[in-house]
PDB file of C-alpha atoms in Angstrom:
ATOM      1  CA  MET A   7     144.971  91.517  93.926  1.00  0.00           C
ATOM      2  CA  GLU A   8     142.784  89.641  91.466  1.00  0.00           C
ATOM      3  CA  ARG A   9     140.711  88.209  94.339  1.00  0.00           C
ATOM      4  CA  GLU A  10     140.264  91.742  95.752  1.00  0.00           C
ATOM      5  CA  HIS A  11     139.147  93.029  92.332  1.00  0.00           C
ATOM      6  CA  PHE A  12     136.666  90.160  92.012  1.00  0.00           C
ATOM      7  CA  SER A  13     135.306  90.886  95.500  1.00  0.00           C
ATOM      8  CA  LYS A  14     134.864  94.597  94.720  1.00  0.00           C
ATOM      9  CA  GLN A  15     133.008  93.832  91.478  1.00  0.00           C
ATOM     10  CA  PHE A  16     130.740  91.400  93.323  1.00  0.00           C
ATOM     11  CA  ASP A  17     130.003  93.978  96.039  1.00  0.00           C
ATOM     12  CA  ASN A  18     129.148  96.533  93.343  1.00  0.00           C
ATOM     13  CA  GLU A  19     126.741  94.108  91.703  1.00  0.00           C
ATOM     14  CA  LEU A  20     125.017  93.441  95.029  1.00  0.00           C
ATOM     15  CA  ASN A  21     124.756  97.196  95.633  1.00  0.00           C
ATOM     16  CA  VAL A  22     123.066  97.663  92.249  1.00  0.00           C
ATOM     17  CA  ILE A  23     120.452  95.061  93.227  1.00  0.00           C
ATOM     18  CA  ARG A  24     119.997  96.740  96.615  1.00  0.00           C
ATOM     19  CA  GLU A  25     119.549 100.193  95.029  1.00  0.00           C
ATOM     20  CA  LYS A  26     117.080  98.912  92.443  1.00  0.00           C
ATOM     21  CA  LEU A  27     115.021  97.279  95.183  1.00  0.00           C
ATOM     22  CA  LEU A  28     114.925 100.566  97.101  1.00  0.00           C
ATOM     23  CA  GLU A  29     113.898 102.391  93.930  1.00  0.00           C
ATOM     24  CA  MET A  30     111.085  99.891  93.388  1.00  0.00           C
ATOM     25  CA  GLY A  31     110.053 100.229  97.032  1.00  0.00           C
ATOM     26  CA  GLY A  32     109.925 104.014  96.771  1.00  0.00           C
ATOM     27  CA  LYS A  33     107.723 103.805  93.685  1.00  0.00           C
ATOM     28  CA  VAL A  34     105.394 101.362  95.431  1.00  0.00           C
ATOM     29  CA  GLU A  35     105.100 103.688  98.452  1.00  0.00           C
ATOM     30  CA  SER A  36     104.114 106.506  96.075  1.00  0.00           C
ATOM     31  CA  MET A  37     101.507 104.255  94.502  1.00  0.00           C
ATOM     32  CA  ILE A  38      99.953 103.522  97.911  1.00  0.00           C
ATOM     33  CA  ALA A  39      99.757 107.248  98.708  1.00  0.00           C
ATOM     34  CA  ASN A  40      98.331 108.147  95.294  1.00  0.00           C
ATOM     35  CA  ALA A  41      95.817 105.297  95.335  1.00  0.00           C
ATOM     36  CA  MET A  42      94.416 106.526  98.645  1.00  0.00           C
ATOM     37  CA  LYS A  43      94.512 110.166  97.537  1.00  0.00           C
ATOM     38  CA  SER A  44      92.538 109.294  94.394  1.00  0.00           C
ATOM     39  CA  LEU A  45      89.825 107.797  96.614  1.00  0.00           C
ATOM     40  CA  VAL A  46      89.713 110.377  99.420  1.00  0.00           C
ATOM     41  CA  GLU A  47      89.901 113.387  97.078  1.00  0.00           C
ATOM     42  CA  ARG A  48      87.734 111.727  94.424  1.00  0.00           C
ATOM     43  CA  ASP A  49      90.465 112.278  91.845  1.00  0.00           C
ATOM     44  CA  THR A  50      89.682 109.867  89.028  1.00  0.00           C
ATOM     45  CA  GLU A  51      92.449 111.234  86.806  1.00  0.00           C
ATOM     46  CA  LEU A  52      95.014 110.399  89.504  1.00  0.00           C
ATOM     47  CA  ALA A  53      93.494 106.920  89.784  1.00  0.00           C
ATOM     48  CA  GLU A  54      93.993 106.399  86.042  1.00  0.00           C
ATOM     49  CA  ARG A  55      97.605 107.622  86.217  1.00  0.00           C
ATOM     50  CA  THR A  56      98.349 105.327  89.146  1.00  0.00           C
ATOM     51  CA  ILE A  57      96.899 102.320  87.325  1.00  0.00           C
ATOM     52  CA  ALA A  58      99.123 103.123  84.331  1.00  0.00           C
ATOM     53  CA  PHE A  59     102.150 103.593  86.619  1.00  0.00           C
ATOM     54  CA  ASP A  60     101.944  99.927  87.621  1.00  0.00           C
ATOM     55  CA  HIS A  61     103.730  99.210  84.330  1.00  0.00           C
ATOM     56  CA  GLU A  62     106.894 100.792  85.778  1.00  0.00           C
ATOM     57  CA  ILE A  63     106.752  98.430  88.756  1.00  0.00           C
ATOM     58  CA  ASN A  64     106.417  95.442  86.429  1.00  0.00           C
ATOM     59  CA  THR A  65     109.409  96.641  84.385  1.00  0.00           C
ATOM     60  CA  LEU A  66     111.573  97.049  87.491  1.00  0.00           C
ATOM     61  CA  GLU A  67     110.613  93.557  88.623  1.00  0.00           C
ATOM     62  CA  MET A  68     111.975  92.117  85.371  1.00  0.00           C
ATOM     63  CA  VAL A  69     115.164  94.213  85.552  1.00  0.00           C
ATOM     64  CA  ILE A  70     115.928  93.093  89.119  1.00  0.00           C
ATOM     65  CA  ASP A  71     115.071  89.451  88.371  1.00  0.00           C
ATOM     66  CA  GLU A  72     117.454  89.490  85.415  1.00  0.00           C
ATOM     67  CA  LYS A  73     120.258  91.061  87.465  1.00  0.00           C
ATOM     68  CA  CYS A  74     119.830  88.540  90.301  1.00  0.00           C
ATOM     69  CA  LEU A  75     119.881  85.561  87.936  1.00  0.00           C
ATOM     70  CA  GLU A  76     122.942  86.962  86.164  1.00  0.00           C
ATOM     71  CA  VAL A  77     124.824  87.279  89.482  1.00  0.00           C
ATOM     72  CA  LEU A  78     123.772  83.773  90.522  1.00  0.00           C
ATOM     73  CA  ALA A  79     125.059  82.320  87.257  1.00  0.00           C
ATOM     74  CA  ARG A  80     128.340  84.257  87.103  1.00  0.00           C
ATOM     75  CA  ARG A  81     129.358  84.473  90.766  1.00  0.00           C
ATOM     76  CA  GLN A  82     127.851  81.326  92.286  1.00  0.00           C
ATOM     77  CA  PRO A  83     127.507  83.015  95.697  1.00  0.00           C
ATOM     78  CA  ALA A  84     127.380  81.065  98.951  1.00  0.00           C
ATOM     79  CA  ALA A  85     126.014  81.486 102.495  1.00  0.00           C
ATOM     80  CA  ARG A  86     124.782  85.005 103.338  1.00  0.00           C
ATOM     81  CA  ASP A  87     125.284  86.384  99.785  1.00  0.00           C
ATOM     82  CA  LEU A  88     123.208  83.556  98.371  1.00  0.00           C
ATOM     83  CA  ARG A  89     120.473  84.276 100.913  1.00  0.00           C
ATOM     84  CA  PHE A  90     120.623  87.959  99.941  1.00  0.00           C
ATOM     85  CA  ILE A  91     120.056  87.255  96.242  1.00  0.00           C
ATOM     86  CA  THR A  92     117.327  84.662  96.756  1.00  0.00           C
ATOM     87  CA  LEU A  93     115.646  87.106  99.141  1.00  0.00           C
ATOM     88  CA  ALA A  94     115.869  89.888  96.551  1.00  0.00           C
ATOM     89  CA  LEU A  95     114.120  87.624  94.028  1.00  0.00           C
ATOM     90  CA  LYS A  96     111.287  87.085  96.516  1.00  0.00           C
ATOM     91  CA  ILE A  97     111.068  90.736  97.578  1.00  0.00           C
ATOM     92  CA  VAL A  98     110.491  91.929  94.006  1.00  0.00           C
ATOM     93  CA  THR A  99     107.553  89.526  93.746  1.00  0.00           C
ATOM     94  CA  ASP A 100     105.967  90.997  96.885  1.00  0.00           C
ATOM     95  CA  LEU A 101     106.613  94.569  95.694  1.00  0.00           C
ATOM     96  CA  GLU A 102     105.078  93.797  92.302  1.00  0.00           C
ATOM     97  CA  ARG A 103     101.989  92.394  94.003  1.00  0.00           C
ATOM     98  CA  ILE A 104     101.733  95.513  96.170  1.00  0.00           C
ATOM     99  CA  GLY A 105     101.676  97.508  92.931  1.00  0.00           C
ATOM    100  CA  ASP A 106      98.847  95.289  91.709  1.00  0.00           C
ATOM    101  CA  GLN A 107      96.888  95.939  94.921  1.00  0.00           C
ATOM    102  CA  CYS A 108      97.348  99.698  94.457  1.00  0.00           C
ATOM    103  CA  ALA A 109      95.987  99.411  90.922  1.00  0.00           C
ATOM    104  CA  ASN A 110      93.004  97.458  92.295  1.00  0.00           C
ATOM    105  CA  ILE A 111      92.321 100.222  94.837  1.00  0.00           C
ATOM    106  CA  CYS A 112      92.372 102.775  92.024  1.00  0.00           C
ATOM    107  CA  LYS A 113      89.881 100.734  89.997  1.00  0.00           C
ATOM    108  CA  ARG A 114      87.481 100.761  92.961  1.00  0.00           C
ATOM    109  CA  ALA A 115      88.163 104.491  93.499  1.00  0.00           C
ATOM    110  CA  ARG A 116      87.297 105.129  89.861  1.00  0.00           C
ATOM    111  CA  GLU A 117      83.914 103.481  90.415  1.00  0.00           C
ATOM    112  CA  LEU A 118      83.229 105.010  93.835  1.00  0.00           C
ATOM    113  CA  ASN A 119      84.047 108.494  92.554  1.00  0.00           C
ATOM    114  CA  GLN A 120      81.058 108.262  90.218  1.00  0.00           C
ATOM    115  CA  GLU A 121      78.652 107.742  93.149  1.00  0.00           C
ATOM    116  CA  PRO A 122      77.673 109.779  96.236  1.00  0.00           C
ATOM    117  CA  SER A 123      80.021 109.277  99.197  1.00  0.00           C
ATOM    118  CA  LEU A 124      78.810 106.614 101.587  1.00  0.00           C
ATOM    119  CA  LYS A 125      80.786 107.962 104.558  1.00  0.00           C
ATOM    120  CA  PRO A 126      83.907 110.045 105.265  1.00  0.00           C
ATOM    121  CA  TYR A 127      87.099 108.077 104.702  1.00  0.00           C
ATOM    122  CA  ILE A 128      88.811 108.076 108.117  1.00  0.00           C
ATOM    123  CA  ASP A 129      90.133 104.579 108.822  1.00  0.00           C
ATOM    124  CA  LEU A 130      91.172 103.746 105.237  1.00  0.00           C
ATOM    125  CA  PRO A 131      93.836 106.510 105.142  1.00  0.00           C
ATOM    126  CA  ARG A 132      95.090 105.263 108.525  1.00  0.00           C
ATOM    127  CA  MET A 133      95.330 101.755 107.102  1.00  0.00           C
ATOM    128  CA  ALA A 134      97.135 103.037 104.015  1.00  0.00           C
ATOM    129  CA  LYS A 135      99.662 104.979 106.121  1.00  0.00           C
ATOM    130  CA  ALA A 136     100.292 101.984 108.398  1.00  0.00           C
ATOM    131  CA  SER A 137     100.712  99.638 105.410  1.00  0.00           C
ATOM    132  CA  SER A 138     103.046 102.058 103.612  1.00  0.00           C
ATOM    133  CA  ASP A 139     105.144 102.491 106.766  1.00  0.00           C
ATOM    134  CA  MET A 140     105.424  98.705 107.027  1.00  0.00           C
ATOM    135  CA  VAL A 141     106.689  98.477 103.439  1.00  0.00           C
ATOM    136  CA  LYS A 142     109.279 101.197 104.062  1.00  0.00           C
ATOM    137  CA  GLU A 143     110.458  99.689 107.334  1.00  0.00           C
ATOM    138  CA  ALA A 144     110.665  96.185 105.853  1.00  0.00           C
ATOM    139  CA  LEU A 145     112.938  97.486 103.089  1.00  0.00           C
ATOM    140  CA  ASP A 146     114.962  99.548 105.590  1.00  0.00           C
ATOM    141  CA  ALA A 147     115.431  96.382 107.652  1.00  0.00           C
ATOM    142  CA  PHE A 148     116.617  94.585 104.512  1.00  0.00           C
ATOM    143  CA  VAL A 149     119.158  97.266 103.613  1.00  0.00           C
ATOM    144  CA  ARG A 150     120.484  97.730 107.170  1.00  0.00           C
ATOM    145  CA  GLY A 151     120.336  94.076 108.151  1.00  0.00           C
ATOM    146  CA  ASP A 152     118.140  95.073 111.091  1.00  0.00           C
ATOM    147  CA  ASP A 153     116.293  92.038 112.420  1.00  0.00           C
ATOM    148  CA  ALA A 154     114.725  94.044 115.300  1.00  0.00           C
ATOM    149  CA  LEU A 155     113.052  96.391 112.797  1.00  0.00           C
ATOM    150  CA  ALA A 156     111.914  93.404 110.737  1.00  0.00           C
ATOM    151  CA  ILE A 157     110.306  91.857 113.839  1.00  0.00           C
ATOM    152  CA  LYS A 158     108.538  95.200 114.528  1.00  0.00           C
ATOM    153  CA  VAL A 159     107.063  95.116 111.004  1.00  0.00           C
ATOM    154  CA  CYS A 160     105.689  91.616 111.605  1.00  0.00           C
ATOM    155  CA  GLN A 161     104.085  92.759 114.846  1.00  0.00           C
ATOM    156  CA  ASP A 162     102.611  95.922 113.260  1.00  0.00           C
ATOM    157  CA  ASP A 163     100.559  93.750 110.912  1.00  0.00           C
ATOM    158  CA  GLN A 164      98.117  93.196 113.795  1.00  0.00           C
ATOM    159  CA  CYS A 165      97.170  96.892 113.785  1.00  0.00           C
ATOM    160  CA  VAL A 166      96.270  96.771 110.081  1.00  0.00           C
ATOM    161  CA  ASP A 167      94.261  93.583 110.589  1.00  0.00           C
ATOM    162  CA  GLU A 168      92.294  95.238 113.401  1.00  0.00           C
ATOM    163  CA  LEU A 169      91.529  98.309 111.266  1.00  0.00           C
ATOM    164  CA  ASN A 170      90.343  96.052 108.449  1.00  0.00           C
ATOM    165  CA  GLU A 171      87.996  94.204 110.809  1.00  0.00           C
ATOM    166  CA  GLN A 172      86.685  97.491 112.208  1.00  0.00           C
ATOM    167  CA  ILE A 173      85.942  98.852 108.725  1.00  0.00           C
ATOM    168  CA  GLN A 174      84.161  95.656 107.714  1.00  0.00           C
ATOM    169  CA  ARG A 175      81.988  95.704 110.853  1.00  0.00           C
ATOM    170  CA  GLU A 176      81.028  99.337 110.267  1.00  0.00           C
ATOM    171  CA  LEU A 177      80.169  98.759 106.617  1.00  0.00           C
ATOM    172  CA  LEU A 178      78.126  95.675 107.484  1.00  0.00           C
ATOM    173  CA  THR A 179      76.000  97.930 109.705  1.00  0.00           C
ATOM    174  CA  PHE A 180      75.464 100.295 106.752  1.00  0.00           C
ATOM    175  CA  MET A 181      74.404  97.426 104.478  1.00  0.00           C
ATOM    176  CA  MET A 182      71.989  95.968 107.034  1.00  0.00           C
ATOM    177  CA  GLY A 183      70.410  99.385 107.591  1.00  0.00           C
ATOM    178  CA  ASP A 184      69.998 100.281 103.925  1.00  0.00           C
ATOM    179  CA  PRO A 185      70.338  97.741 101.073  1.00  0.00           C
ATOM    180  CA  LYS A 186      70.966 100.620  98.649  1.00  0.00           C
ATOM    181  CA  THR A 187      74.428 101.037 100.201  1.00  0.00           C
ATOM    182  CA  ILE A 188      75.508  97.448  99.504  1.00  0.00           C
ATOM    183  CA  SER A 189      77.261  98.105  96.184  1.00  0.00           C
ATOM    184  CA  ARG A 190      79.297 101.034  97.518  1.00  0.00           C
ATOM    185  CA  ALA A 191      80.034  99.296 100.819  1.00  0.00           C
ATOM    186  CA  MET A 192      81.342  96.179  99.054  1.00  0.00           C
ATOM    187  CA  LYS A 193      83.719  98.310  96.964  1.00  0.00           C
ATOM    188  CA  ILE A 194      85.055 100.001 100.104  1.00  0.00           C
ATOM    189  CA  ILE A 195      85.492  96.590 101.746  1.00  0.00           C
ATOM    190  CA  HIS A 196      87.509  95.538  98.709  1.00  0.00           C
ATOM    191  CA  VAL A 197      89.769  98.584  99.162  1.00  0.00           C
ATOM    192  CA  SER A 198      90.249  97.644 102.817  1.00  0.00           C
ATOM    193  CA  LYS A 199      91.162  94.081 101.838  1.00  0.00           C
ATOM    194  CA  CYS A 200      93.709  95.399  99.330  1.00  0.00           C
ATOM    195  CA  LEU A 201      95.370  97.455 102.073  1.00  0.00           C
ATOM    196  CA  GLU A 202      95.406  94.420 104.357  1.00  0.00           C
ATOM    197  CA  ARG A 203      97.132  92.420 101.619  1.00  0.00           C
ATOM    198  CA  ILE A 204      99.723  95.179 101.169  1.00  0.00           C
ATOM    199  CA  ALA A 205     100.544  94.864 104.880  1.00  0.00           C
ATOM    200  CA  ASP A 206     100.743  91.076 104.459  1.00  0.00           C
ATOM    201  CA  HIS A 207     103.289  91.502 101.649  1.00  0.00           C
ATOM    202  CA  ALA A 208     105.341  93.840 103.859  1.00  0.00           C
ATOM    203  CA  THR A 209     105.223  91.168 106.563  1.00  0.00           C
ATOM    204  CA  ASN A 210     106.438  88.574 104.046  1.00  0.00           C
ATOM    205  CA  ILE A 211     109.435  90.786 103.257  1.00  0.00           C
ATOM    206  CA  ALA A 212     110.205  91.315 106.948  1.00  0.00           C
ATOM    207  CA  GLU A 213     110.048  87.577 107.657  1.00  0.00           C
ATOM    208  CA  MET A 214     112.463  86.906 104.804  1.00  0.00           C
ATOM    209  CA  VAL A 215     114.830  89.597 106.127  1.00  0.00           C
ATOM    210  CA  ILE A 216     114.958  87.770 109.456  1.00  0.00           C
ATOM    211  CA  PHE A 217     115.771  84.578 107.560  1.00  0.00           C
ATOM    212  CA  MET A 218     118.571  86.370 105.677  1.00  0.00           C
ATOM    213  CA  ILE A 219     120.105  87.700 108.910  1.00  0.00           C
ATOM    214  CA  LYS A 220     119.600  84.736 111.241  1.00  0.00           C
ATOM    215  CA  GLY A 221     119.191  81.850 108.829  1.00  0.00           C
ATOM    216  CA  LYS A 222     115.975  81.070 110.683  1.00  0.00           C
ATOM    217  CA  ASP A 223     112.495  80.800 109.163  1.00  0.00           C
ATOM    218  CA  ILE A 224     110.057  82.520 111.553  1.00  0.00           C
ATOM    219  CA  ARG A 225     106.948  82.439 109.360  1.00  0.00           C
ATOM    220  CA  HIS A 226     103.767  81.666 111.314  1.00  0.00           C
ATOM    221  CA  THR A 227     105.618  82.030 114.631  1.00  0.00           C
ATOM    222  CA  ILE A 228     105.367  85.756 115.507  1.00  0.00           C
ATOM    223  CA  ALA A 229     102.316  86.699 117.562  1.00  0.00           C
TER     224      ALA A 229
END
């Protein structure tokens, strides 16, 4: 009976970590959407609010870190449970960095909103949607223990990379045609790079999920 009680308490503690990670993931997804909206709709006030919101992501990172370390110290988990907790500690780092990238996008949006539009934003919103979907699916794979979904996330990174390259080529053409566009074009390129990094962080999470499920490190091996 005592062993069963201990097991139930441990499961509850793992569920708290899982729920907090999903909460953090949901907040990060909102940040991606709001960062892009602040740029496309030239909403500087939203950009400022999104930058300030990054504080909530940082706070959640500390809360989850503390909970994971507490469980490690008190429960001394083994095998799959140990992989789960060490993975959670790594996931929060990637989610926190995604929040940082969103704040960086908003800082560029704040600057770009003060200048005439260089071009309609078409591919950047597509990149943002693809990156956000990757984050959501990586976390879904984590919660459901779905290695097939995690592999899909890793493969989807190629699409974001291709969009980033396409945007950079297009903006290079603008800069070569008119040096006055260089400052604005470089800021847009920075936004594109931030979105690419968000997708990279989602890929990191997916790769770690595969490790949690299979006990196999597949980094640098998925084409």
